[in-house]
Amino acid sequence: MNEEKKNIDVFGAWLIVAGTLLNASGETIALTGSERAALKATGAGNAVEASGNALQAAVRSGEPQNRLSAFGAWVQAAGNSANAAARIPLLSGDLQEGYQLDVIGNAVQSIGAATEAIAASSARDRLFREQLTAGYLLIAGGAVIDAISGVYFLKELSQRGRALGWFGGYLQATGALLAADALTNEP
């Protein structure tokens, strides 16, 4: 990957960090009972994450050795886009449709992050391979926990859903920080 593409890839990684931190902040707001503010913050966070994923996918797509990683980033972008879109029905009161779309988006995002973890662990020439793999695995695990939180909301067990959403959000933020740091420091 040339220097310009690497810089775009790293910029995308830090956009994902910003998005996950915004999303985690929204999950914290939800714990206080401010649902509308939380939904707005998590929606914006997921949109920023999707932008970062799409940037990474676009620059990786042209590199044959990065095809699996590019595919994972596109899948994550789709999942985060679905999560952002889920805020539209949620904010307008259609909780069933909103939480169903949110669960699907989180499941898709998890598949994308797991795919990126597989790609990172296979890249034997990467100096920060283990850290990058761990970051993507944390994102994948956090997205699974977020999906489970949505199931709790669908079952009208919102207190449990909020707690799991908070944990999953911060797990993803931790993973995004690890991945961005690894990509930044990679020669």
Coordinates of C-alpha atoms in Angstrom, one line a residue:
M1 CA 0.0 0.0 0.0
N2 CA 1.5 3.4 -0.9
E3 CA 1.9 6.2 1.6
E4 CA -1.2 8.1 0.5
K5 CA -3.4 5.0 0.8
K6 CA -1.9 4.2 4.2
N7 CA -2.7 7.7 5.4
I8 CA -6.3 7.3 4.3
D9 CA -6.5 3.9 6.0
V10 CA -5.1 5.4 9.2
F11 CA -7.5 8.3 9.0
G12 CA -10.4 5.9 8.6
A13 CA -9.2 4.0 11.6
W14 CA -9.3 7.2 13.7
L15 CA -12.7 8.1 12.4
I16 CA -13.9 4.7 13.7
V17 CA -12.4 5.6 17.1
A18 CA -14.3 8.9 17.1
G19 CA -17.5 7.1 16.1
T20 CA -17.1 4.4 18.7
L21 CA -16.4 7.0 21.4
L22 CA -19.4 9.0 20.4
N23 CA -21.5 5.8 20.4
A24 CA -20.2 4.8 23.8
S25 CA -21.0 8.3 25.1
G26 CA -24.5 7.8 23.8
E27 CA -24.8 4.5 25.6
T28 CA -23.7 6.3 28.8
I29 CA -26.3 9.0 28.3
A30 CA -28.9 6.1 27.9
L31 CA -28.0 5.0 31.5
T32 CA -29.3 8.3 32.7
G33 CA -32.6 7.8 31.1
S34 CA -32.2 10.4 28.3
E35 CA -33.3 8.1 25.5
R36 CA -33.7 10.7 22.7
A37 CA -30.3 12.2 23.3
A38 CA -28.8 8.8 23.6
L39 CA -30.3 7.7 20.3
K40 CA -29.1 10.8 18.5
A41 CA -25.5 10.3 19.8
T42 CA -25.4 6.6 19.0
G43 CA -26.9 7.3 15.6
A44 CA -24.2 9.9 14.8
G45 CA -21.5 7.6 16.2
N46 CA -22.5 4.8 14.0
A47 CA -22.6 7.1 10.9
V48 CA -19.1 8.3 11.7
E49 CA -17.9 4.6 12.1
A50 CA -19.5 3.7 8.8
S51 CA -17.6 6.6 7.1
G52 CA -14.3 5.3 8.6
N53 CA -15.1 1.8 7.5
A54 CA -16.0 2.9 4.0
L55 CA -12.7 4.9 3.7
Q56 CA -10.7 1.9 4.8
A57 CA -12.6 -0.5 2.5
A58 CA -12.1 1.8 -0.5
V59 CA -8.3 2.1 -0.1
R60 CA -7.9 -1.6 0.6
S61 CA -10.1 -2.7 -2.3
G62 CA -7.4 -1.9 -4.8
E63 CA -4.8 -4.1 -3.1
P64 CA -5.0 -7.8 -3.9
Q65 CA -3.4 -8.8 -0.6
N66 CA -6.0 -6.7 1.3
R67 CA -9.2 -8.2 -0.3
L68 CA -10.4 -10.0 2.8
S69 CA -9.7 -7.0 4.9
A70 CA -11.5 -4.7 2.4
F71 CA -14.5 -7.1 2.4
G72 CA -14.6 -7.0 6.2
A73 CA -14.5 -3.2 6.2
W74 CA -17.3 -3.0 3.7
V75 CA -19.4 -5.4 5.8
Q76 CA -18.7 -3.3 8.9
A77 CA -19.7 -0.2 7.0
A78 CA -23.0 -1.8 6.1
G79 CA -23.7 -2.9 9.7
N80 CA -22.9 0.6 11.0
S81 CA -25.1 2.1 8.4
A82 CA -27.9 -0.1 9.4
N83 CA -27.4 0.9 13.1
A84 CA -27.5 4.6 12.1
A85 CA -30.6 4.0 10.1
A86 CA -32.3 2.2 13.0
R87 CA -32.3 5.5 14.8
I88 CA -35.0 6.9 12.4
P89 CA -37.7 4.4 13.5
L90 CA -36.5 4.5 17.1
L91 CA -36.7 8.3 17.3
S92 CA -40.2 8.2 15.7
G93 CA -41.5 5.7 18.2
D94 CA -41.4 2.5 16.1
L95 CA -39.4 0.5 18.7
Q96 CA -40.0 -2.9 17.2
E97 CA -38.7 -2.0 13.7
G98 CA -35.9 0.1 15.1
Y99 CA -34.5 -2.5 17.5
Q100 CA -34.8 -5.3 14.9
L101 CA -32.8 -3.2 12.4
D102 CA -30.3 -2.4 15.2
V103 CA -29.8 -6.1 16.1
I104 CA -29.3 -6.9 12.4
G105 CA -26.8 -4.0 12.0
N106 CA -24.8 -5.1 15.0
A107 CA -24.7 -8.7 13.8
V108 CA -23.5 -7.6 10.4
Q109 CA -20.9 -5.3 11.9
S110 CA -19.6 -8.2 14.1
I111 CA -19.2 -10.4 11.0
G112 CA -17.2 -7.6 9.3
A113 CA -15.0 -7.1 12.3
A114 CA -14.4 -10.8 12.7
T115 CA -13.5 -11.0 9.0
E116 CA -11.0 -8.1 9.5
A117 CA -9.5 -10.0 12.5
I118 CA -9.0 -13.1 10.3
A119 CA -7.3 -10.9 7.6
A120 CA -5.1 -9.2 10.2
S121 CA -4.0 -12.5 11.8
S122 CA -3.1 -13.9 8.4
A123 CA -0.8 -10.9 7.5
R124 CA 2.5 -12.4 8.7
D125 CA 4.4 -9.3 7.4
R126 CA 2.6 -6.9 9.8
L127 CA 4.6 -5.8 12.8
F128 CA 1.5 -5.1 14.9
R129 CA -0.5 -8.1 13.7
E130 CA -1.5 -9.3 17.2
Q131 CA -2.6 -5.9 18.4
L132 CA -4.6 -5.3 15.2
T133 CA -6.2 -8.7 15.4
A134 CA -7.1 -8.1 19.1
G135 CA -8.6 -4.8 18.2
Y136 CA -10.9 -6.2 15.5
L137 CA -11.9 -9.1 17.8
L138 CA -12.9 -6.6 20.5
I139 CA -15.0 -4.7 18.0
A140 CA -16.6 -8.0 16.9
G141 CA -17.3 -9.0 20.5
G142 CA -18.7 -5.6 21.4
A143 CA -21.0 -5.6 18.4
V144 CA -22.3 -9.1 19.4
I145 CA -23.0 -7.7 22.9
D146 CA -24.8 -4.7 21.3
A147 CA -26.9 -7.1 19.3
I148 CA -27.8 -9.0 22.4
S149 CA -28.7 -5.7 24.1
G150 CA -31.2 -5.0 21.3
V151 CA -32.8 -8.4 21.9
Y152 CA -33.4 -7.3 25.5
F153 CA -35.0 -4.1 24.3
L154 CA -37.2 -6.1 22.0
K155 CA -38.3 -8.2 25.0
E156 CA -38.9 -4.9 26.9
L157 CA -36.1 -5.5 29.4
S158 CA -34.6 -2.1 28.8
Q159 CA -32.5 -1.9 32.0
R160 CA -30.6 -5.0 30.9
G161 CA -30.4 -3.8 27.4
R162 CA -28.9 -0.5 28.4
A163 CA -26.3 -2.2 30.6
L164 CA -25.2 -4.5 27.8
G165 CA -25.3 -1.7 25.3
W166 CA -23.0 0.4 27.5
F167 CA -20.5 -2.5 27.9
G168 CA -20.6 -3.4 24.2
G169 CA -20.1 0.2 23.2
Y170 CA -17.0 0.7 25.3
L171 CA -15.6 -2.7 24.3
Q172 CA -15.9 -1.6 20.6
A173 CA -14.2 1.7 21.5
T174 CA -11.3 -0.1 23.1
G175 CA -10.9 -2.4 20.1
A176 CA -11.0 0.6 17.7
L177 CA -8.3 2.4 19.7
L178 CA -6.1 -0.8 19.6
A179 CA -6.6 -1.1 15.9
A180 CA -6.0 2.5 15.1
D181 CA -2.9 2.6 17.2
A182 CA -1.6 -0.6 15.4
L183 CA -2.3 0.9 11.9
T184 CA -0.7 4.2 12.9
N185 CA 2.5 2.6 14.1
E186 CA 2.7 0.1 11.3
P187 CA 5.7 0.9 9.1

